[in-house]
PDB file of C-alpha atoms in Angstrom:
ATOM      1  CA  UNK A  29      -4.088 -35.893  16.063  1.00 47.00           C
ATOM      2  CA  UNK A  30      -6.673 -35.408  18.840  1.00 48.00           C
ATOM      3  CA  UNK A  31     -10.263 -36.231  17.878  1.00 52.00           C
ATOM      4  CA  UNK A  32     -12.356 -33.093  18.383  1.00 52.00           C
ATOM      5  CA  UNK A  33     -15.870 -33.633  19.829  1.00 58.00           C
ATOM      6  CA  UNK A  34     -18.798 -32.652  17.613  1.00 56.00           C
ATOM      7  CA  UNK A  35     -20.053 -30.169  20.221  1.00 66.00           C
ATOM      8  CA  UNK A  36     -16.753 -28.258  20.044  1.00 57.00           C
ATOM      9  CA  UNK A  37     -16.962 -28.158  16.264  1.00 63.00           C
ATOM     10  CA  UNK A  38     -20.536 -26.850  16.388  1.00 66.00           C
ATOM     11  CA  UNK A  39     -19.544 -24.235  18.963  1.00 65.00           C
ATOM     12  CA  UNK A  40     -16.646 -23.156  16.755  1.00 63.00           C
ATOM     13  CA  UNK A  41     -19.006 -22.891  13.778  1.00 67.00           C
ATOM     14  CA  UNK A  42     -21.597 -20.870  15.661  1.00 69.00           C
ATOM     15  CA  UNK A  43     -19.108 -18.504  17.267  1.00 66.00           C
ATOM     16  CA  UNK A  44     -17.221 -17.939  14.021  1.00 65.00           C
ATOM     17  CA  UNK A  45     -20.335 -17.023  12.058  1.00 68.00           C
ATOM     18  CA  UNK A  46     -21.957 -14.867  14.739  1.00 68.00           C
ATOM     19  CA  UNK A  47     -18.829 -12.891  15.608  1.00 64.00           C
ATOM     20  CA  UNK A  48     -17.884 -12.199  11.987  1.00 61.00           C
ATOM     21  CA  UNK A  49     -21.436 -11.172  11.066  1.00 64.00           C
ATOM     22  CA  UNK A  50     -21.728  -8.961  14.135  1.00 62.00           C
ATOM     23  CA  UNK A  51     -18.546  -6.985  13.572  1.00 58.00           C
ATOM     24  CA  UNK A  52     -19.064  -7.059   9.819  1.00 57.00           C
ATOM     25  CA  UNK A  53     -22.432  -5.342  10.180  1.00 60.00           C
ATOM     26  CA  UNK A  54     -20.747  -2.564  12.153  1.00 60.00           C
ATOM     27  CA  UNK A  55     -17.791  -2.219   9.830  1.00 54.00           C
ATOM     28  CA  UNK A  56     -19.786  -1.905   6.608  1.00 56.00           C
ATOM     29  CA  UNK A  57     -21.869   0.907   8.073  1.00 60.00           C
ATOM     30  CA  UNK A  58     -18.755   2.832   8.987  1.00 56.00           C
ATOM     31  CA  UNK A  59     -16.092   4.334   6.784  1.00 56.00           C
ATOM     32  CA  UNK A  60     -13.346   2.136   5.305  1.00 54.00           C
ATOM     33  CA  UNK A  61     -11.001   3.977   7.670  1.00 58.00           C
ATOM     34  CA  UNK A  62     -12.995   2.818  10.695  1.00 60.00           C
ATOM     35  CA  UNK A  63     -13.372  -0.637   9.136  1.00 59.00           C
ATOM     36  CA  UNK A  64      -9.585  -0.833   8.957  1.00 57.00           C
ATOM     37  CA  UNK A  65      -9.328  -0.082  12.671  1.00 59.00           C
ATOM     38  CA  UNK A  66     -12.083  -2.577  13.511  1.00 64.00           C
ATOM     39  CA  UNK A  67     -10.342  -5.226  11.391  1.00 62.00           C
ATOM     40  CA  UNK A  68      -7.702  -5.236  14.120  1.00 64.00           C
ATOM     41  CA  UNK A  69     -10.219  -6.301  16.755  1.00 75.00           C
ATOM     42  CA  UNK A  70      -9.306  -9.840  17.925  1.00 81.00           C
ATOM     43  CA  UNK A  71     -12.050 -11.985  16.420  1.00 79.00           C
ATOM     44  CA  UNK A  72     -10.214 -14.513  14.278  1.00 81.00           C
ATOM     45  CA  UNK A  73      -7.153 -14.588  16.506  1.00 88.00           C
ATOM     46  CA  UNK A  74      -9.295 -14.990  19.615  1.00 88.00           C
ATOM     47  CA  UNK A  75     -11.239 -17.888  18.120  1.00 86.00           C
ATOM     48  CA  UNK A  76      -8.096 -19.559  16.798  1.00 88.00           C
ATOM     49  CA  UNK A  77      -6.157 -19.352  20.075  1.00 92.00           C
ATOM     50  CA  UNK A  78      -9.184 -20.331  22.177  1.00 90.00           C
ATOM     51  CA  UNK A  79      -9.930 -23.478  20.186  1.00 87.00           C
ATOM     52  CA  UNK A  80      -6.237 -24.357  19.924  1.00 90.00           C
ATOM     53  CA  UNK A  81      -6.193 -24.266  23.720  1.00 90.00           C
ATOM     54  CA  UNK A  82      -9.429 -26.237  23.963  1.00 86.00           C
ATOM     55  CA  UNK A  83      -8.494 -28.906  21.428  1.00 85.00           C
ATOM     56  CA  UNK A  84      -4.789 -29.283  22.279  1.00 89.00           C
ATOM     57  CA  UNK A  85      -3.956 -27.639  25.634  1.00 89.00           C
ATOM     58  CA  UNK A  86      -3.887 -24.206  27.290  1.00 91.00           C
ATOM     59  CA  UNK A  87      -0.094 -24.506  27.559  1.00 92.00           C
ATOM     60  CA  UNK A  88       0.231 -25.026  23.797  1.00 93.00           C
ATOM     61  CA  UNK A  89      -2.065 -22.040  23.175  1.00 92.00           C
ATOM     62  CA  UNK A  90       0.029 -19.921  25.533  1.00 94.00           C
ATOM     63  CA  UNK A  91       3.222 -20.799  23.657  1.00 93.00           C
ATOM     64  CA  UNK A  92       1.453 -20.142  20.354  1.00 93.00           C
ATOM     65  CA  UNK A  93       0.205 -16.735  21.563  1.00 93.00           C
ATOM     66  CA  UNK A  94       3.777 -15.608  22.152  1.00 93.00           C
ATOM     67  CA  UNK A  95       4.568 -16.274  18.484  1.00 93.00           C
ATOM     68  CA  UNK A  96       1.268 -14.683  17.431  1.00 94.00           C
ATOM     69  CA  UNK A  97       2.601 -11.376  18.766  1.00 94.00           C
ATOM     70  CA  UNK A  98       5.289 -11.395  16.067  1.00 94.00           C
ATOM     71  CA  UNK A  99       2.967 -13.042  13.526  1.00 93.00           C
ATOM     72  CA  UNK A 100       0.979  -9.829  13.077  1.00 94.00           C
ATOM     73  CA  UNK A 101       3.949  -8.570  11.066  1.00 95.00           C
ATOM     74  CA  UNK A 102       3.118 -11.209   8.446  1.00 95.00           C
ATOM     75  CA  UNK A 103      -0.499 -10.022   8.463  1.00 93.00           C
ATOM     76  CA  UNK A 104       0.604  -6.486   7.573  1.00 94.00           C
ATOM     77  CA  UNK A 105       2.804  -7.952   4.851  1.00 96.00           C
ATOM     78  CA  UNK A 106      -0.284  -9.682   3.459  1.00 96.00           C
ATOM     79  CA  UNK A 107      -2.039  -6.328   3.315  1.00 94.00           C
ATOM     80  CA  UNK A 108       0.917  -4.762   1.527  1.00 95.00           C
ATOM     81  CA  UNK A 109       1.059  -7.637  -0.962  1.00 96.00           C
ATOM     82  CA  UNK A 110      -2.676  -7.349  -1.650  1.00 96.00           C
ATOM     83  CA  UNK A 111      -2.419  -3.587  -2.122  1.00 94.00           C
ATOM     84  CA  UNK A 112       0.485  -3.810  -4.563  1.00 93.00           C
ATOM     85  CA  UNK A 113      -0.840  -6.748  -6.614  1.00 94.00           C
ATOM     86  CA  UNK A 114      -4.586  -6.078  -6.478  1.00 90.00           C
ATOM     87  CA  UNK A 115      -5.026  -2.605  -7.930  1.00 88.00           C
ATOM     88  CA  UNK A 116      -7.250  -3.660 -10.822  1.00 89.00           C
ATOM     89  CA  UNK A 117     -11.048  -3.807 -10.445  1.00 84.00           C
ATOM     90  CA  UNK A 118     -13.184  -6.939 -10.453  1.00 86.00           C
ATOM     91  CA  UNK A 119     -12.208 -10.570 -10.227  1.00 89.00           C
ATOM     92  CA  UNK A 120      -8.820  -9.994 -11.859  1.00 91.00           C
ATOM     93  CA  UNK A 121      -7.858  -7.548  -9.130  1.00 91.00           C
ATOM     94  CA  UNK A 122      -9.097  -9.894  -6.392  1.00 93.00           C
ATOM     95  CA  UNK A 123      -7.095 -12.817  -7.758  1.00 94.00           C
ATOM     96  CA  UNK A 124      -3.972 -10.681  -8.084  1.00 94.00           C
ATOM     97  CA  UNK A 125      -4.443  -9.234  -4.607  1.00 94.00           C
ATOM     98  CA  UNK A 126      -4.970 -12.607  -2.946  1.00 94.00           C
ATOM     99  CA  UNK A 127      -1.974 -14.119  -4.751  1.00 96.00           C
ATOM    100  CA  UNK A 128       0.282 -11.194  -3.864  1.00 96.00           C
ATOM    101  CA  UNK A 129      -0.952 -11.104  -0.285  1.00 95.00           C
ATOM    102  CA  UNK A 130      -0.482 -14.822   0.343  1.00 95.00           C
ATOM    103  CA  UNK A 131       3.007 -14.823  -1.167  1.00 97.00           C
ATOM    104  CA  UNK A 132       4.003 -11.916   1.078  1.00 96.00           C
ATOM    105  CA  UNK A 133       2.404 -13.542   4.135  1.00 96.00           C
ATOM    106  CA  UNK A 134       4.114 -16.896   3.527  1.00 95.00           C
ATOM    107  CA  UNK A 135       7.521 -15.295   2.964  1.00 96.00           C
ATOM    108  CA  UNK A 136       7.386 -13.237   6.169  1.00 96.00           C
ATOM    109  CA  UNK A 137       5.821 -16.092   8.176  1.00 94.00           C
ATOM    110  CA  UNK A 138       8.590 -18.471   7.119  1.00 93.00           C
ATOM    111  CA  UNK A 139      11.182 -15.937   8.229  1.00 93.00           C
ATOM    112  CA  UNK A 140       9.450 -15.346  11.594  1.00 92.00           C
ATOM    113  CA  UNK A 141       9.162 -19.076  12.282  1.00 87.00           C
ATOM    114  CA  UNK A 142      12.949 -19.326  12.375  1.00 88.00           C
ATOM    115  CA  UNK A 143      13.141 -17.279  15.598  1.00 89.00           C
ATOM    116  CA  UNK A 144      12.272 -18.182  19.170  1.00 89.00           C
ATOM    117  CA  UNK A 145      10.331 -15.098  20.230  1.00 92.00           C
ATOM    118  CA  UNK A 146       9.547 -13.929  23.741  1.00 93.00           C
ATOM    119  CA  UNK A 147       6.627 -11.684  24.668  1.00 94.00           C
ATOM    120  CA  UNK A 148       8.909  -8.658  24.565  1.00 94.00           C
ATOM    121  CA  UNK A 149      10.712  -9.438  21.323  1.00 95.00           C
ATOM    122  CA  UNK A 150       7.512 -10.500  19.543  1.00 93.00           C
ATOM    123  CA  UNK A 151       5.768  -7.279  20.549  1.00 95.00           C
ATOM    124  CA  UNK A 152       8.743  -5.127  19.561  1.00 95.00           C
ATOM    125  CA  UNK A 153       8.939  -6.761  16.128  1.00 95.00           C
ATOM    126  CA  UNK A 154       5.306  -5.963  15.423  1.00 94.00           C
ATOM    127  CA  UNK A 155       5.565  -2.414  16.801  1.00 94.00           C
ATOM    128  CA  UNK A 156       8.466  -1.773  14.433  1.00 95.00           C
ATOM    129  CA  UNK A 157       6.451  -3.295  11.588  1.00 95.00           C
ATOM    130  CA  UNK A 158       3.466  -1.053  12.429  1.00 93.00           C
ATOM    131  CA  UNK A 159       5.695   2.007  12.056  1.00 93.00           C
ATOM    132  CA  UNK A 160       7.189   0.646   8.808  1.00 94.00           C
ATOM    133  CA  UNK A 161       3.891  -0.262   7.129  1.00 94.00           C
ATOM    134  CA  UNK A 162       2.118   2.880   8.361  1.00 91.00           C
ATOM    135  CA  UNK A 163       4.813   4.883   6.595  1.00 91.00           C
ATOM    136  CA  UNK A 164       4.510   2.722   3.487  1.00 91.00           C
ATOM    137  CA  UNK A 165       0.726   3.183   3.358  1.00 91.00           C
ATOM    138  CA  UNK A 166       0.759   6.915   4.147  1.00 89.00           C
ATOM    139  CA  UNK A 167       0.338   7.936   0.505  1.00 88.00           C
ATOM    140  CA  UNK A 168      -2.908   5.962   0.111  1.00 88.00           C
ATOM    141  CA  UNK A 169      -5.918   8.259  -0.234  1.00 85.00           C
ATOM    142  CA  UNK A 170      -8.907   7.837   2.090  1.00 81.00           C
ATOM    143  CA  UNK A 171     -11.995   6.786   0.127  1.00 79.00           C
ATOM    144  CA  UNK A 172     -15.483   6.479   1.603  1.00 72.00           C
ATOM    145  CA  UNK A 173     -18.198   4.100   0.336  1.00 64.00           C
ATOM    146  CA  UNK A 174     -21.539   5.830  -0.391  1.00 56.00           C
ATOM    147  CA  UNK A 175     -24.161   4.879   2.206  1.00 49.00           C
ATOM    148  CA  UNK A 176     -26.427   3.530  -0.508  1.00 44.00           C
ATOM    149  CA  UNK A 177     -23.829   0.940  -1.489  1.00 49.00           C
ATOM    150  CA  UNK A 178     -23.348  -0.963   1.732  1.00 51.00           C
ATOM    151  CA  UNK A 179     -23.083  -4.748   1.690  1.00 56.00           C
ATOM    152  CA  UNK A 180     -26.046  -7.034   1.214  1.00 62.00           C
ATOM    153  CA  UNK A 181     -26.898  -9.878   3.573  1.00 66.00           C
ATOM    154  CA  UNK A 182     -25.596 -12.500   1.079  1.00 71.00           C
ATOM    155  CA  UNK A 183     -22.263 -10.665   0.964  1.00 68.00           C
ATOM    156  CA  UNK A 184     -22.028 -10.680   4.763  1.00 68.00           C
ATOM    157  CA  UNK A 185     -22.973 -14.360   4.824  1.00 73.00           C
ATOM    158  CA  UNK A 186     -20.261 -15.138   2.268  1.00 74.00           C
ATOM    159  CA  UNK A 187     -17.735 -13.278   4.397  1.00 71.00           C
ATOM    160  CA  UNK A 188     -18.768 -15.219   7.489  1.00 74.00           C
ATOM    161  CA  UNK A 189     -18.593 -18.529   5.618  1.00 79.00           C
ATOM    162  CA  UNK A 190     -15.100 -17.845   4.284  1.00 79.00           C
ATOM    163  CA  UNK A 191     -13.865 -16.692   7.683  1.00 78.00           C
ATOM    164  CA  UNK A 192     -15.290 -19.845   9.270  1.00 79.00           C
ATOM    165  CA  UNK A 193     -13.461 -22.033   6.744  1.00 84.00           C
ATOM    166  CA  UNK A 194     -10.206 -20.237   7.575  1.00 83.00           C
ATOM    167  CA  UNK A 195     -10.781 -20.707  11.330  1.00 81.00           C
ATOM    168  CA  UNK A 196     -11.387 -24.445  10.893  1.00 82.00           C
ATOM    169  CA  UNK A 197      -8.290 -24.732   8.685  1.00 87.00           C
ATOM    170  CA  UNK A 198      -6.056 -22.931  11.203  1.00 87.00           C
ATOM    171  CA  UNK A 199      -7.246 -24.908  14.223  1.00 83.00           C
ATOM    172  CA  UNK A 200      -6.967 -28.193  12.316  1.00 85.00           C
ATOM    173  CA  UNK A 201      -3.429 -27.467  11.128  1.00 87.00           C
ATOM    174  CA  UNK A 202      -2.414 -26.499  14.672  1.00 86.00           C
ATOM    175  CA  UNK A 203      -2.655 -30.183  15.673  1.00 85.00           C
ATOM    176  CA  UNK A 204       0.213 -30.967  13.309  1.00 89.00           C
ATOM    177  CA  UNK A 205       2.408 -27.897  13.750  1.00 88.00           C
ATOM    178  CA  UNK A 206       4.822 -26.623  16.427  1.00 89.00           C
ATOM    179  CA  UNK A 207       3.721 -23.612  18.516  1.00 89.00           C
ATOM    180  CA  UNK A 208       5.758 -21.203  16.366  1.00 88.00           C
ATOM    181  CA  UNK A 209       3.741 -21.977  13.228  1.00 90.00           C
ATOM    182  CA  UNK A 210       0.459 -22.432  15.093  1.00 90.00           C
ATOM    183  CA  UNK A 211       0.909 -18.978  16.615  1.00 90.00           C
ATOM    184  CA  UNK A 212       1.774 -17.427  13.255  1.00 91.00           C
ATOM    185  CA  UNK A 213      -1.335 -18.996  11.721  1.00 91.00           C
ATOM    186  CA  UNK A 214      -3.442 -17.614  14.578  1.00 91.00           C
ATOM    187  CA  UNK A 215      -2.349 -14.129  13.477  1.00 90.00           C
ATOM    188  CA  UNK A 216      -3.747 -14.706   9.965  1.00 90.00           C
ATOM    189  CA  UNK A 217      -6.325 -12.001   9.078  1.00 86.00           C
ATOM    190  CA  UNK A 218      -9.355 -14.281   9.336  1.00 82.00           C
ATOM    191  CA  UNK A 219     -11.931 -11.485   9.313  1.00 77.00           C
ATOM    192  CA  UNK A 220     -10.033  -8.897   7.277  1.00 81.00           C
ATOM    193  CA  UNK A 221      -9.232 -10.989   4.184  1.00 86.00           C
ATOM    194  CA  UNK A 222     -12.862 -11.981   3.404  1.00 83.00           C
ATOM    195  CA  UNK A 223     -13.844  -8.355   4.034  1.00 80.00           C
ATOM    196  CA  UNK A 224     -11.245  -7.171   1.507  1.00 85.00           C
ATOM    197  CA  UNK A 225     -12.433  -9.649  -1.128  1.00 87.00           C
ATOM    198  CA  UNK A 226     -16.091  -8.648  -0.891  1.00 81.00           C
ATOM    199  CA  UNK A 227     -15.237  -4.954  -0.647  1.00 82.00           C
ATOM    200  CA  UNK A 228     -13.047  -5.258  -3.737  1.00 88.00           C
ATOM    201  CA  UNK A 229     -15.701  -7.051  -5.784  1.00 84.00           C
ATOM    202  CA  UNK A 230     -18.463  -4.623  -4.812  1.00 80.00           C
ATOM    203  CA  UNK A 231     -16.652  -1.290  -4.641  1.00 82.00           C
ATOM    204  CA  UNK A 232     -13.272  -1.609  -6.355  1.00 86.00           C
ATOM    205  CA  UNK A 233      -9.664  -1.321  -5.230  1.00 88.00           C
ATOM    206  CA  UNK A 234      -9.716   2.211  -3.744  1.00 88.00           C
ATOM    207  CA  UNK A 235     -11.707   1.503  -0.538  1.00 86.00           C
ATOM    208  CA  UNK A 236      -9.752  -1.748  -0.116  1.00 88.00           C
ATOM    209  CA  UNK A 237      -6.552   0.288  -0.076  1.00 90.00           C
ATOM    210  CA  UNK A 238      -8.103   2.587   2.557  1.00 87.00           C
ATOM    211  CA  UNK A 239      -8.860  -0.375   4.846  1.00 84.00           C
ATOM    212  CA  UNK A 240      -5.311  -1.696   4.384  1.00 90.00           C
ATOM    213  CA  UNK A 241      -3.891   1.763   5.101  1.00 90.00           C
ATOM    214  CA  UNK A 242      -5.516   1.974   8.544  1.00 83.00           C
ATOM    215  CA  UNK A 243      -5.158  -1.687   9.520  1.00 85.00           C
ATOM    216  CA  UNK A 244      -1.683  -1.355  11.147  1.00 88.00           C
ATOM    217  CA  UNK A 245      -2.894   1.328  13.566  1.00 79.00           C
ATOM    218  CA  UNK A 246      -5.746  -0.944  14.622  1.00 77.00           C
ATOM    219  CA  UNK A 247      -3.340  -3.708  15.607  1.00 86.00           C
ATOM    220  CA  UNK A 248      -2.881  -2.310  19.098  1.00 87.00           C
ATOM    221  CA  UNK A 249      -6.133  -4.046  19.994  1.00 88.00           C
ATOM    222  CA  UNK A 250      -4.823  -7.399  18.766  1.00 90.00           C
ATOM    223  CA  UNK A 251      -1.505  -6.934  20.505  1.00 92.00           C
ATOM    224  CA  UNK A 252      -3.268  -6.075  23.772  1.00 93.00           C
ATOM    225  CA  UNK A 253      -5.467  -9.151  23.504  1.00 94.00           C
ATOM    226  CA  UNK A 254      -2.711 -11.582  22.576  1.00 95.00           C
ATOM    227  CA  UNK A 255      -0.271 -10.316  25.180  1.00 94.00           C
ATOM    228  CA  UNK A 256      -3.008 -10.583  27.817  1.00 95.00           C
ATOM    229  CA  UNK A 257      -4.031 -14.174  27.001  1.00 95.00           C
ATOM    230  CA  UNK A 258      -0.393 -15.264  26.879  1.00 94.00           C
ATOM    231  CA  UNK A 259      -0.475 -14.647  30.648  1.00 95.00           C
ATOM    232  CA  UNK A 260      -4.095 -15.372  31.583  1.00 95.00           C
ATOM    233  CA  UNK A 261      -4.597 -18.723  29.803  1.00 94.00           C
ATOM    234  CA  UNK A 262      -2.245 -20.397  32.262  1.00 89.00           C
ATOM    235  CA  UNK A 263      -3.495 -18.532  35.349  1.00 91.00           C
ATOM    236  CA  UNK A 264      -7.242 -17.986  34.780  1.00 93.00           C
ATOM    237  CA  UNK A 265      -8.058 -20.692  32.229  1.00 92.00           C
ATOM    238  CA  UNK A 266      -9.319 -20.385  28.670  1.00 91.00           C
ATOM    239  CA  UNK A 267     -12.722 -18.820  29.334  1.00 90.00           C
ATOM    240  CA  UNK A 268     -11.741 -16.162  31.860  1.00 94.00           C
ATOM    241  CA  UNK A 269      -8.453 -15.557  30.081  1.00 94.00           C
ATOM    242  CA  UNK A 270     -10.350 -14.879  26.856  1.00 93.00           C
ATOM    243  CA  UNK A 271     -12.787 -12.501  28.576  1.00 93.00           C
ATOM    244  CA  UNK A 272      -9.977 -10.553  30.227  1.00 95.00           C
ATOM    245  CA  UNK A 273      -8.209 -10.418  26.855  1.00 94.00           C
ATOM    246  CA  UNK A 274     -11.303  -8.965  25.178  1.00 91.00           C
ATOM    247  CA  UNK A 275     -11.597  -6.393  27.970  1.00 93.00           C
ATOM    248  CA  UNK A 276      -7.997  -5.291  27.373  1.00 92.00           C
ATOM    249  CA  UNK A 277      -8.524  -5.137  23.593  1.00 90.00           C
ATOM    250  CA  UNK A 278     -11.742  -3.138  23.951  1.00 87.00           C
ATOM    251  CA  UNK A 279     -10.189  -0.637  26.351  1.00 88.00           C
ATOM    252  CA  UNK A 280      -7.288  -0.094  23.977  1.00 87.00           C
ATOM    253  CA  UNK A 281      -9.616   0.350  20.964  1.00 81.00           C
ATOM    254  CA  UNK A 282     -11.874   2.809  22.795  1.00 82.00           C
ATOM    255  CA  UNK A 283      -8.866   4.764  24.025  1.00 83.00           C
ATOM    256  CA  UNK A 284      -7.342   4.884  20.553  1.00 77.00           C
ATOM    257  CA  UNK A 285     -10.613   6.053  18.977  1.00 75.00           C
ATOM    258  CA  UNK A 286     -10.909   8.797  21.592  1.00 80.00           C
ATOM    259  CA  UNK A 287      -7.355   9.877  20.827  1.00 79.00           C
ATOM    260  CA  UNK A 288      -8.126  10.036  17.095  1.00 73.00           C
ATOM    261  CA  UNK A 289     -11.300  12.052  17.745  1.00 74.00           C
ATOM    262  CA  UNK A 290      -9.358  14.489  19.944  1.00 78.00           C
ATOM    263  CA  UNK A 291      -6.674  14.905  17.298  1.00 74.00           C
ATOM    264  CA  UNK A 292      -9.275  15.564  14.576  1.00 72.00           C
ATOM    265  CA  UNK A 293     -11.018  18.195  16.696  1.00 76.00           C
ATOM    266  CA  UNK A 294      -7.692  19.848  17.438  1.00 79.00           C
ATOM    267  CA  UNK A 295      -6.723  19.841  13.753  1.00 74.00           C
ATOM    268  CA  UNK A 296     -10.087  21.344  12.781  1.00 66.00           C
TER     269      UNK A 296
END
């Protein structure tokens, strides 16, 4: 295993906390529906792939990114497992949801790791999964959190801390795993899972289900980012490849939000 310099570890810590807190502050002031879309923005995946490339090699990160494209299917399975097993309120519901989600994620991840995906096949698998899970979640009612019940600073800090632990775990395990598993781990919902736990504890299972319902449609941003860096890491390097990836993800998210707004105005 490669020894990681302390400066890289500190940078990983600082970036993980700041990015999760920043997007978390936006998400908790929006509706759970919007939070579900924002949960698909490439924070955890971007950090994981970037530091995998920095600590191991850009080539390894590129190979991993190809498998990350298919790995988002396991992330949606985690959401489905959490939704089905975590319908009770309080700690009991959180424990059931986490257990059900992780079992579903591990089962689908193990299946995906058996295949040698390309950019095209990995993307097609996830696009099919988006359609499947969107249909599965269609019956979930949209629930909004009252403005007076938004998250406290300690709750946001706890979310950032948990997400940071997950990022460090993923990038550490990547040193021991082949690209297929490293890429699947990079697709793990680093920012969404802590958000679901805190949301569940503070507001119950209904808004959690709303976030899960809209998460698949927000994955276009993650797919855009991952597909982009799978090309740009090897041609532009890690830094510029990451920036171009974020530009692609942001353009997709803005375009998708405009499309939703247009559809709502037309329906009204």
